[in-house]
Coordinates of C-alpha atoms in Angstrom, one line a residue:
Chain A
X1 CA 101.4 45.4 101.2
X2 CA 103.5 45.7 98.1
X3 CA 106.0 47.8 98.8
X4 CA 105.5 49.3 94.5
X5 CA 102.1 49.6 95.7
X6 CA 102.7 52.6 98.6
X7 CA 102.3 56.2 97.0
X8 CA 102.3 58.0 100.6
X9 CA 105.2 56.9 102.8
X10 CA 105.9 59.4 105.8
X11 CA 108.6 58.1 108.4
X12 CA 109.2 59.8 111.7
X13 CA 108.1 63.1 110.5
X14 CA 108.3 66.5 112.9
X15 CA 106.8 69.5 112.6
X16 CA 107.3 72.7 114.4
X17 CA 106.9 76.3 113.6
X18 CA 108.8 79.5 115.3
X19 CA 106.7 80.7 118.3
X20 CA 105.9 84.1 119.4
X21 CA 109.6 83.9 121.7
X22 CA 112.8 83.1 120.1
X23 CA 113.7 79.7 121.0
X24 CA 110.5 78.1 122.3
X25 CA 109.2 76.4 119.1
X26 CA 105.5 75.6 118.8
X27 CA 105.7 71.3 118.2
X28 CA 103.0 71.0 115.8
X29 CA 103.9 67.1 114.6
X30 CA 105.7 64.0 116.5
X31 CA 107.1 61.1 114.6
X32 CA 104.3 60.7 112.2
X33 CA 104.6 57.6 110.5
X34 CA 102.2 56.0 108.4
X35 CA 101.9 54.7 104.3
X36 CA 99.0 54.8 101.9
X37 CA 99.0 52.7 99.1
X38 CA 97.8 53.3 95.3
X39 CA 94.2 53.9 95.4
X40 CA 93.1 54.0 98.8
X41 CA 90.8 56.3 100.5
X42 CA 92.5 57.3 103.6
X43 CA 91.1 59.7 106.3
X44 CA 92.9 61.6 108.7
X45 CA 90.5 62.7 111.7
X46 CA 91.7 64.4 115.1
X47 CA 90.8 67.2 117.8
X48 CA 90.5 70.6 115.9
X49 CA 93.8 72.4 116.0
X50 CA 95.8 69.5 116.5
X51 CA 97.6 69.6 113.0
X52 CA 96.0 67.3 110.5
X53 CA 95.7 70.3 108.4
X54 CA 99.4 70.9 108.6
X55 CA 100.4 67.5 108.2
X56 CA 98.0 67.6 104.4
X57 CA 100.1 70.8 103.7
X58 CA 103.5 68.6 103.9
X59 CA 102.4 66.2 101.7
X60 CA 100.8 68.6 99.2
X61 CA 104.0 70.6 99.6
X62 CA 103.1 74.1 100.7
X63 CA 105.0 73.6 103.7
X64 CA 108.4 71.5 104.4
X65 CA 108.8 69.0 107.7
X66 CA 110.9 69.8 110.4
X67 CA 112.6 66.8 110.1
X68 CA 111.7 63.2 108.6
X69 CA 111.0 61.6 105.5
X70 CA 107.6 62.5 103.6
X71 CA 108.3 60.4 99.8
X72 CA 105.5 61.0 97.6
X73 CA 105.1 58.4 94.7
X74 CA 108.5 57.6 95.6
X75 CA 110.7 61.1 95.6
X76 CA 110.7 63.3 98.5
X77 CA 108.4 66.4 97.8
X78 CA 110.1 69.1 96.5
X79 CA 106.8 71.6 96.3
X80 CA 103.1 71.2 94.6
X81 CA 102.6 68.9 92.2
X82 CA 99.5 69.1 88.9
X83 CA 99.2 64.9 89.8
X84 CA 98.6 65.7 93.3
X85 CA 95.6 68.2 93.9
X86 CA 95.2 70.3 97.0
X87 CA 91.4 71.2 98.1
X88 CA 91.8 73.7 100.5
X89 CA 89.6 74.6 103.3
X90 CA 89.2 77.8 103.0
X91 CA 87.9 79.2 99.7
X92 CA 90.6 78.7 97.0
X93 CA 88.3 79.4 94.2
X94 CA 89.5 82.2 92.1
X95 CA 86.8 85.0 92.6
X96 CA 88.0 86.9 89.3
X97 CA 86.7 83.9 87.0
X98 CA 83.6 82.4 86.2
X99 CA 82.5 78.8 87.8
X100 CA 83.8 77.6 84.1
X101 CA 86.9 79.2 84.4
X102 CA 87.7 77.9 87.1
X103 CA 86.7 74.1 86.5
X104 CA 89.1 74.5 83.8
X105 CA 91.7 76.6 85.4
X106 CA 94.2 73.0 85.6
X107 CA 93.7 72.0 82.1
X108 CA 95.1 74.8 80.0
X109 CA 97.8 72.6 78.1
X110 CA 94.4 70.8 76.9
X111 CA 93.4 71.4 73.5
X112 CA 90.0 74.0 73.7
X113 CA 87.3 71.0 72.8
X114 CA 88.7 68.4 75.4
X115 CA 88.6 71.4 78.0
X116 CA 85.1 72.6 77.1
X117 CA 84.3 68.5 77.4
X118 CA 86.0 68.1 80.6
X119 CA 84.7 71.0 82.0
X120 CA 81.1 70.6 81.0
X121 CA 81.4 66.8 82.6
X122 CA 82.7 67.8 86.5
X123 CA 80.6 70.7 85.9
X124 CA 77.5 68.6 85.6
X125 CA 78.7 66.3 88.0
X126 CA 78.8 68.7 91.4
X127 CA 75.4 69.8 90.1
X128 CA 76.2 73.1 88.6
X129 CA 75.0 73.2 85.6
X130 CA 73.3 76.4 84.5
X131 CA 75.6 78.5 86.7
X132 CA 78.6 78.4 83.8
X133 CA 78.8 81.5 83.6
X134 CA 78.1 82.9 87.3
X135 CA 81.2 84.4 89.7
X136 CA 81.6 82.8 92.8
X137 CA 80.2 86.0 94.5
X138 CA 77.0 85.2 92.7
X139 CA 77.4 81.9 94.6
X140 CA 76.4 80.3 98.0
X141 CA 79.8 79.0 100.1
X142 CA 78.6 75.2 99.5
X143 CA 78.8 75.8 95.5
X144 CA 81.8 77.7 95.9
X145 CA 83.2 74.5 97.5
X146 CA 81.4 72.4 95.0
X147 CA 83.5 74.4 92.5
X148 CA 86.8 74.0 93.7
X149 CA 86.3 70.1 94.3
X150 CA 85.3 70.0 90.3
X151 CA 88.5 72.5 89.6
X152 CA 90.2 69.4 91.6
X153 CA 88.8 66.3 89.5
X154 CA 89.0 67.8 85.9
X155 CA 92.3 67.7 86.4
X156 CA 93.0 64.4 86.5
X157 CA 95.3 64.3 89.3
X158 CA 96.4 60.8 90.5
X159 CA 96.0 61.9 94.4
X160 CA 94.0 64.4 96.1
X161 CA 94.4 65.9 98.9
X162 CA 91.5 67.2 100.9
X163 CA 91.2 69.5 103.9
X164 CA 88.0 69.4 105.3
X165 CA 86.2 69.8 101.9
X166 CA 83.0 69.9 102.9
X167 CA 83.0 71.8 106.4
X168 CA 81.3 74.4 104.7
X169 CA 78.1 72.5 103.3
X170 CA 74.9 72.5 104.4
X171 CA 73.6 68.8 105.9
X172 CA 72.5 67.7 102.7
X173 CA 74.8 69.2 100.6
X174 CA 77.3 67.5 102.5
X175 CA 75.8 63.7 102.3
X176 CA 75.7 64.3 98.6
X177 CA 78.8 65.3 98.1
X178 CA 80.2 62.6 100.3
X179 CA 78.4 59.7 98.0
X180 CA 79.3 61.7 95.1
X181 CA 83.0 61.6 96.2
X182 CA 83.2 57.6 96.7
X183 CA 81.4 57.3 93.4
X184 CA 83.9 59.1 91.6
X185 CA 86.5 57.9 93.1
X186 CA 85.4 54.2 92.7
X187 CA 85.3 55.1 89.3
X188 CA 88.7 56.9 88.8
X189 CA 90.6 55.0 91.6
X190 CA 92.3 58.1 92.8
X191 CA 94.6 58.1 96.0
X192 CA 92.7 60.4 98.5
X193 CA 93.8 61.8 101.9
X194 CA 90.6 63.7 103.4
X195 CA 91.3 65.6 106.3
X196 CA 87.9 65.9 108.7
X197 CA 87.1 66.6 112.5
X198 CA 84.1 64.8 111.4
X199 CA 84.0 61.3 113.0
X200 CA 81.2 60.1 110.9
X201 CA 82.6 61.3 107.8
X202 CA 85.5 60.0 108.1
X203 CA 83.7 56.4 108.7
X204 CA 81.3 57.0 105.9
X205 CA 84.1 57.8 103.3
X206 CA 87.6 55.7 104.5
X207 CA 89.2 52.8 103.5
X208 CA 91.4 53.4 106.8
X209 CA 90.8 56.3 109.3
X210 CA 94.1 57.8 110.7
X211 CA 93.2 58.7 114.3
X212 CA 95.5 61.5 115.8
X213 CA 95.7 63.1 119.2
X214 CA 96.3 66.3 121.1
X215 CA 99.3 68.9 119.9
X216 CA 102.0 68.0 119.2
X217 CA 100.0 65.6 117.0
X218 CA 100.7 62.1 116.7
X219 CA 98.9 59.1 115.2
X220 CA 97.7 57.1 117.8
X221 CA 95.5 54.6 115.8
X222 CA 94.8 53.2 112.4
X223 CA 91.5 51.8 112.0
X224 CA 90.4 49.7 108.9
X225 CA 86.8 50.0 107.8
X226 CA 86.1 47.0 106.1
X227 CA 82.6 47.8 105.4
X228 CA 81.0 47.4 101.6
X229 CA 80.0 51.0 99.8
X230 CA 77.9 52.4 100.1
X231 CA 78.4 52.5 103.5
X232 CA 74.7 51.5 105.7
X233 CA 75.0 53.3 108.4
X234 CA 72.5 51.5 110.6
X235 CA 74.9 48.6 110.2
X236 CA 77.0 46.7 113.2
X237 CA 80.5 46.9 111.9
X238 CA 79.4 51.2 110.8
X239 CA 78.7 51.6 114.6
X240 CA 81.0 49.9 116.2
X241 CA 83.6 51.9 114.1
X242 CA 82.6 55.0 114.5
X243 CA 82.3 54.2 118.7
X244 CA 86.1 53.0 118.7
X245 CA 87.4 56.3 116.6
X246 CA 85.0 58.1 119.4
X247 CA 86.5 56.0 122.1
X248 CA 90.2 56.9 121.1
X249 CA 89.4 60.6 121.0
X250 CA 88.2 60.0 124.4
X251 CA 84.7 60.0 124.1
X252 CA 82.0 57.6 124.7
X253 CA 79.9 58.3 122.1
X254 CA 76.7 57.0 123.6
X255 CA 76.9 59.0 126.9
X256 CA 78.5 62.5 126.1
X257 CA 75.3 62.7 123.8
X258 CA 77.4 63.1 120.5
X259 CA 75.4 60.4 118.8
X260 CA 72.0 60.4 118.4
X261 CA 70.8 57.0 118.7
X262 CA 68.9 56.0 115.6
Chain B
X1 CA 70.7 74.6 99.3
X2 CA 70.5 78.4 98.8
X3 CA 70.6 78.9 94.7
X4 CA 70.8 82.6 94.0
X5 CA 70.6 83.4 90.5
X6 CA 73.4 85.8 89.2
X7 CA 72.6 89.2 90.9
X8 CA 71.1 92.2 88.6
X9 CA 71.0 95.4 90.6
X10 CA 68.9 98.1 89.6
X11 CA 70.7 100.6 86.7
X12 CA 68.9 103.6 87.4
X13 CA 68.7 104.9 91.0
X14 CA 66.4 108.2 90.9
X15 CA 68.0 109.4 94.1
X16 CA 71.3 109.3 92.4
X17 CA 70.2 112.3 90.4
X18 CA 67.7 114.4 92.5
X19 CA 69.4 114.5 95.9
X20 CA 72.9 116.1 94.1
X21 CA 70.5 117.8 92.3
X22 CA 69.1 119.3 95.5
X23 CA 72.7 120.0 97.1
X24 CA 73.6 121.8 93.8
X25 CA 70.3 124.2 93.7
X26 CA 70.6 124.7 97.9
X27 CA 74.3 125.7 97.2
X28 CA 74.0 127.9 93.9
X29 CA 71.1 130.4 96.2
X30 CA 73.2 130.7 98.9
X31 CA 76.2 131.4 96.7
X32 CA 73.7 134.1 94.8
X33 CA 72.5 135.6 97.9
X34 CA 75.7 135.5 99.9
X35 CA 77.0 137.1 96.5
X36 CA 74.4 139.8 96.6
X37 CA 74.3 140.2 100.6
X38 CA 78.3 140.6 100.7
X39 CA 77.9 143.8 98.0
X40 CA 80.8 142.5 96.5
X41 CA 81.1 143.7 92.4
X42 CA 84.5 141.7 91.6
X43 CA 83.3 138.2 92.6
X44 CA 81.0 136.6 90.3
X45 CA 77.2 135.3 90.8
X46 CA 76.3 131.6 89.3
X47 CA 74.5 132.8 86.2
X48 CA 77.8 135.1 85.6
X49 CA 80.0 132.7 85.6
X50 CA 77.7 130.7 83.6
X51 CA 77.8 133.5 81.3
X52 CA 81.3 133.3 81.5
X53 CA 81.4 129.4 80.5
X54 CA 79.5 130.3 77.1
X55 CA 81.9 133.5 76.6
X56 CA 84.8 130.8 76.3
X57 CA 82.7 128.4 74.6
X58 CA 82.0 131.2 71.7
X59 CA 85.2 132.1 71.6
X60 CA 86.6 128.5 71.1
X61 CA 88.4 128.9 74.0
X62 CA 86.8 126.3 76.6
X63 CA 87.2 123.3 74.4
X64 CA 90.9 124.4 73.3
X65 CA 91.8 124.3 77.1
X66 CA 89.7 121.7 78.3
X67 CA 91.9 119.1 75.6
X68 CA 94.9 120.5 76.1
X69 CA 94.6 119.9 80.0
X70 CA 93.2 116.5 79.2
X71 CA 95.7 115.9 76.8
X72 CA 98.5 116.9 79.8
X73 CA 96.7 114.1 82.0
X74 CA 96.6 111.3 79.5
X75 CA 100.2 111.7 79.2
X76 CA 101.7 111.9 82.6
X77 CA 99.2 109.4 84.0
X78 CA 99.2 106.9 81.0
X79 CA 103.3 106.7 81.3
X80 CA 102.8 106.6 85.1
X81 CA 100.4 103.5 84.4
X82 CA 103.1 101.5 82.0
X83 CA 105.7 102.1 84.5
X84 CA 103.8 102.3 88.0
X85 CA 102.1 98.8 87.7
X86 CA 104.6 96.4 86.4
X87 CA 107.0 98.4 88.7
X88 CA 104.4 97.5 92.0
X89 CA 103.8 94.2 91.0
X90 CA 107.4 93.2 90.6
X91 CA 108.5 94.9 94.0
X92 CA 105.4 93.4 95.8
X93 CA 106.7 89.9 94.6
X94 CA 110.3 89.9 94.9
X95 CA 111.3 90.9 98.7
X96 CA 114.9 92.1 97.8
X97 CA 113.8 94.3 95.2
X98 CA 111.2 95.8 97.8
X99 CA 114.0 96.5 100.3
X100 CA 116.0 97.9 97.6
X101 CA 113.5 100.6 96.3
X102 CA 110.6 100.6 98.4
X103 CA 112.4 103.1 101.2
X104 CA 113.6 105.4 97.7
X105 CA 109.5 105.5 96.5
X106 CA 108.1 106.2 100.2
X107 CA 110.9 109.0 100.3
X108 CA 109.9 110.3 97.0
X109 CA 106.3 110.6 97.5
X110 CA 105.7 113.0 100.2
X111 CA 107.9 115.6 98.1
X112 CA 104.8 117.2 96.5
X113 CA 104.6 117.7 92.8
X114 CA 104.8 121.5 93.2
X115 CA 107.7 121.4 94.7
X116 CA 109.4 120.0 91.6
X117 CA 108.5 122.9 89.1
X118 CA 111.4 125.0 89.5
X119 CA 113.3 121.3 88.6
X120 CA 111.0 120.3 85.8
X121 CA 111.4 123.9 84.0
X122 CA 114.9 123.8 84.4
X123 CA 114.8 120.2 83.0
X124 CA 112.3 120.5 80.4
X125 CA 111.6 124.5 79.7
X126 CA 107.9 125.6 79.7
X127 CA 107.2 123.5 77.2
X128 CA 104.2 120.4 77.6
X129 CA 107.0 118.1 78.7
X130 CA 107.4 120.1 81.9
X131 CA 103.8 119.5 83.2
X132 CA 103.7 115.8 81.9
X133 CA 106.2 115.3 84.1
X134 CA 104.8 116.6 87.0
X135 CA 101.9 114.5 86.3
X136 CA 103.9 111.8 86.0
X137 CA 105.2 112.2 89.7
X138 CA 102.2 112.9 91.1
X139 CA 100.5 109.1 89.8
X140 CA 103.3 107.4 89.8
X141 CA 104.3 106.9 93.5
X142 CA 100.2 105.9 94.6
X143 CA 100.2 103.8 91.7
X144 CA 103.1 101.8 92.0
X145 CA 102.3 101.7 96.2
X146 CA 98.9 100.0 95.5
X147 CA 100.0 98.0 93.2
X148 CA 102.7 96.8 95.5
X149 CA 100.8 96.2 98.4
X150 CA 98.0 94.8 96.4
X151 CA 100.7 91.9 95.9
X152 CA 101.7 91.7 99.2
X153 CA 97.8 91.3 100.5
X154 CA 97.0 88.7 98.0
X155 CA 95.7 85.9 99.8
X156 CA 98.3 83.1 99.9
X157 CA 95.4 80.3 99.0
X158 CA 94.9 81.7 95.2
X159 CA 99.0 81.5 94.9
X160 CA 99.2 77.9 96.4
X161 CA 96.0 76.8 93.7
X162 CA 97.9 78.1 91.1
X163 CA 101.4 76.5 92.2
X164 CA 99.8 73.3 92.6
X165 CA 98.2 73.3 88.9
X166 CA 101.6 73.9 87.7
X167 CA 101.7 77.6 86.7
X168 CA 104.1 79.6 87.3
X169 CA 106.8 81.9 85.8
X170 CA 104.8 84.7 83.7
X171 CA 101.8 82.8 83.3
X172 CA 101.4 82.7 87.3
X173 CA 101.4 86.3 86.9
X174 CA 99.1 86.9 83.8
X175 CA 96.7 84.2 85.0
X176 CA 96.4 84.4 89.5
X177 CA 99.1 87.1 90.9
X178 CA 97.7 90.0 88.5
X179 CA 94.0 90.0 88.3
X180 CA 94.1 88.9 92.1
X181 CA 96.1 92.3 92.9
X182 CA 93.9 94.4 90.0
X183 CA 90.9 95.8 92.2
X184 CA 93.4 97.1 94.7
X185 CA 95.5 98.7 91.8
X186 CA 92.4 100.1 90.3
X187 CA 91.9 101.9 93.6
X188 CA 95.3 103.0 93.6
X189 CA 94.6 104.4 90.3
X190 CA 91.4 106.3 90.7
X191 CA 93.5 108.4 93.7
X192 CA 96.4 109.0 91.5
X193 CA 94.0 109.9 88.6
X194 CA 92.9 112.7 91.3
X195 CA 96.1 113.9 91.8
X196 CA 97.3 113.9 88.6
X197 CA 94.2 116.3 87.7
X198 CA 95.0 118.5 90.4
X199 CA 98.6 119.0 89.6
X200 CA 97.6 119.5 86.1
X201 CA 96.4 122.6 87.1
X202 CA 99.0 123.7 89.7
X203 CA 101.9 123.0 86.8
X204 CA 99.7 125.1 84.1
X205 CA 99.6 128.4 86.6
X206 CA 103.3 128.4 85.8
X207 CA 104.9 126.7 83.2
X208 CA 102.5 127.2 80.3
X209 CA 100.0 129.2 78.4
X210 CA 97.3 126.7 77.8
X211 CA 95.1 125.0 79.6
X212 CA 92.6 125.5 82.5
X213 CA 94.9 126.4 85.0
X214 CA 96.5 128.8 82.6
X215 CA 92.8 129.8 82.1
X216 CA 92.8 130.8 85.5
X217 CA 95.5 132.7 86.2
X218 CA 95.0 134.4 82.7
X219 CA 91.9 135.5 84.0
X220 CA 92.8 136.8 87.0
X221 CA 95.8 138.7 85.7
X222 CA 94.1 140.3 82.4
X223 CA 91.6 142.2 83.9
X224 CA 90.4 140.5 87.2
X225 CA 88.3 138.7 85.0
X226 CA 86.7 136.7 88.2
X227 CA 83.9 135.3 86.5
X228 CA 86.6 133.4 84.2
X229 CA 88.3 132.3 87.2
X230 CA 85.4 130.8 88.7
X231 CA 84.0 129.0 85.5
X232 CA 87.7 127.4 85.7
X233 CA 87.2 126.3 88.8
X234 CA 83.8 124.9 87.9
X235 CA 85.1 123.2 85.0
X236 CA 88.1 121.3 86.3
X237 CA 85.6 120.4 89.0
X238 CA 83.3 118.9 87.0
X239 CA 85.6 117.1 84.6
X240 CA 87.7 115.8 88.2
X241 CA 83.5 114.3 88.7
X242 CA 83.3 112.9 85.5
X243 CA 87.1 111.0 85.7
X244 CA 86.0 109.4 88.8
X245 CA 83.0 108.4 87.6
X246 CA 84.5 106.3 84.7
X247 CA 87.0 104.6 86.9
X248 CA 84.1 103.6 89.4
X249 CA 82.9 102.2 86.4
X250 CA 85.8 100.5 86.0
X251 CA 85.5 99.3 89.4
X252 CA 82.0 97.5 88.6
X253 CA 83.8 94.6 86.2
X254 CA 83.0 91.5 86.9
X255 CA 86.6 90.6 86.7
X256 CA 87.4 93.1 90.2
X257 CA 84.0 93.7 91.7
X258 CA 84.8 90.8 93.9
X259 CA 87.3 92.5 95.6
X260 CA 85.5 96.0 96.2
X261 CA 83.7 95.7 99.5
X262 CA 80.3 94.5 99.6
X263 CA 79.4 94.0 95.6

């Protein structure tokens, strides 16, 4: 790859945090290494609890590595960035505004008409429309999730960062959103990092799936998915994908039962 | 998908009004017949002190001390307000100024507000200042506490949205750290309202002759004028109802019910 062409370069990064005892540090990550490049959908999957989340946080910023080198569109990160958009996994929806509000809580350098444009579009676009004007109390979890990821895109950020976005959708909330994702982002050729314990998400959505293991976290594979979108996922090269990722998490995923065979 | 359309709760709740109702009639008979079973001719039935109320309302009196107590509140509690939140929220976000003061307010605010009227009469006279002041003291310390803890509770996702979209500085607290904190303050501020009408009352027993505390004592020291004393009593109770009503009101925004338990 070009080396202009890497927006994500993280080189022998560590994480720990202070434990309950003085002097016995909880190793969270271990020499993480890996690149993305400009426009790439890159999933990071890996046993619940294992860090992923963590590792997302040192990229977005929220948190600093132990040690290493995490370089961002070149520069180290310094701290949260309007280019580079955090989804969070819990609820980061603001409860004290309206689902407009919000969708246009990034954009208030705009001038009001490109907002209210901007807004109306992403709005319409995680199927919202008509609830303009609602609180997110008024809400379900799955359209306050829906809000935050249109809060995200009306921004225009050049990279988002996504930790486990969708966790809290229903089944076919979920697939919707997923196809809805890859459509946007084939259309706006952002950089995303998607965190997900979800094997099959991960497969259905990637360019390239990070594998990690156990804490203290490493990444113990890549694996390219060279399928054509949208993904079929009846298809050979879908399968046998989604068996290695299962495989390196130490799982067959024919005879633990995890898979239902189609 | 579960679609709920913007909630609408009922805005009339007939029990709301009878079953108070019912506690107030139960209550007023006893009071009568304990009244009347006790022999006692110096305390006052309810329809006395009922006759009592209209006594001060003919004589212009009620009204007269009603405002000026009201008046007393506004004061105290408004300046407690203007200085009690901005002070919160600026000692709930920066940690050295929290470990600078925070041990001064939480030392401050047991001292109760009657101990300082001997102080406030020797600073301000018995003038309207005095019991402003002691207002003041009584809402400011709850008032600033909530507001400071409501800071310090915020959940840390809100700050890290806004930090990401690039706010910060004032904005970041006009736009995310204030109405986050606001339903906790607005707790904070319906107890200090409270307290601040409480003390009204204990400041105007002694520092001035206005007022419905000084209603009270007037009563009871011109003439053991008992029915007086109780339609006092009644009055600041039922004004007390009628404050907390308004900031429950408050309370029901749409910009802080979020935050107040179970909407």
């Amino acid at each position: 790859m070009a080396a202009t062409d890497v927006v994500v370069d993280v080189r022998d990064t560590w994480m720990s945090f202070a434990g309950n005892r003085p002097g016995e540090p909880i190793h969270v990550l271990e020499r993480i290494g890996f690149q993305v490049r400009h426009g790439e959908f890159v999933c990071i999957v890996g046993p619940s609890g294992c860090g992923k989340s963590t590792l997302l946080n040192v990229l977005g910023g929220f948190i600093e590595e132990t040690r290493g080198s995490v370089l961002v569109e070149g520069a180290p990160v310094k701290g949260p960035d309007p280019g580079r958009i955090f989804v969070f996994q819990e609820n980061g929806v603001f409860p004290w505004l309206t689902v407009e509000q919000n969708v246009g809580f990034g954009l208030w350098q705009r001038p009001a008409a490109e907002r209210a444009e901007r807004v109306a579009h992403y709005v319409r676009m995680v199927g919202l429309n008509g609830f303009e004007r609602a609180y997110p109390r008024e809400l379900s979890g799955g359209m306050r999730q829906r809000v935050e990821i249109a809060r995200a895109l009306a921004a225009e950020a050049r990279m988002l960062f996504m930790d486990e976005p969708f966790g809290a959708l229903d089944f076919l909330t979920r697939l919707k959103m997923r196809a809805d994702l890859v459509r946007i982002w084939q259309a706006e050729r952002k950089t995303i990092l998607f965190v997900t314990h979800d094997i099959e998400e991960a497969v259905q959505l990637a360019d390239r799936v990070l594998v990690m293991t156990r804490r203290p976290a490493t990444i113990q594979a890549e694996v390219t998915v060279d399928l054509p979108r949208p993904r079929d996922l009846d298809a050979r090269g879908y399968l046998d994908c989604r068996d290695r990722i299962f495989a390196l998490m130490g799982m067959d995923a024919h005879q633990s039962g995890v898979v239902v065979s189609r | 998908m579960s679609e709920q359309q913007p909630g609408k709760t009922a805005w009339f709740d007939w029990r709301a009004v009878a079953l108070p109702a019912a506690t107030a009639v139960v209550l007023l008979a006893a009071w009568h017949f304990g009244v009347v079973a006790s022999g006692s001719d110096l305390f006052p039935k309810p329809h006395e002190v009922l006759a009592g109320i209209v006594e001060l309302l003919q004589r212009g009196l009620l009204l007269k001390y009603v405002v000026a107590s009201l008046f007393r509140v506004t004061w105290g509690f408004g300046l407690a307000v203007l200085i009690g939140v901005p002070l919160g929220l600026l000692l709930g976000w920066f940690r050295p100024a929290f470990l600078a003061i925070n041990p001064l307010i939480q030392a401050l605010r047991p001292i109760s507000p009657i101990a300082w009227i001997p102080v406030a009469i020797l600073w301000f006279g018995i003038a309207d200042t005095a019991p402003v002041f002691l207002i003041f003291l009584a809402s400011v310390f709850p008032i600033t506490t909530s507001s400071m803890a409501a800071v310090q509770n915020m959940q840390l996702v809100y700050l890290r949205a806004a930090q990401n979209f690039g706010v910060r500085g004032l904005p970041l607290f006009r736009r995310v750290i204030f109405p986050a904190a606001l339903p906790q303050i607005l707790t904070g501020l319906r107890i200090a309202l409270g307290v601040a009408w409480l003390v009204v009352v204990a400041a105007e027993m002694i520092a001035v002759n206005s007022g419905l505390g000084y209603l009270i004592i007037d009563a009871r020291n011109a003439g053991k004028r008992y029915d007086l004393v109780v339609a006092g009593m009644v009055m600041i109770g039922l004004i007390g109802l009628v404050l907390d009503g308004l900031v429950r009101r408050l309370e029901r925004c749409d910009e802080v019910r979020w935050g107040h338990g179970r909407n």
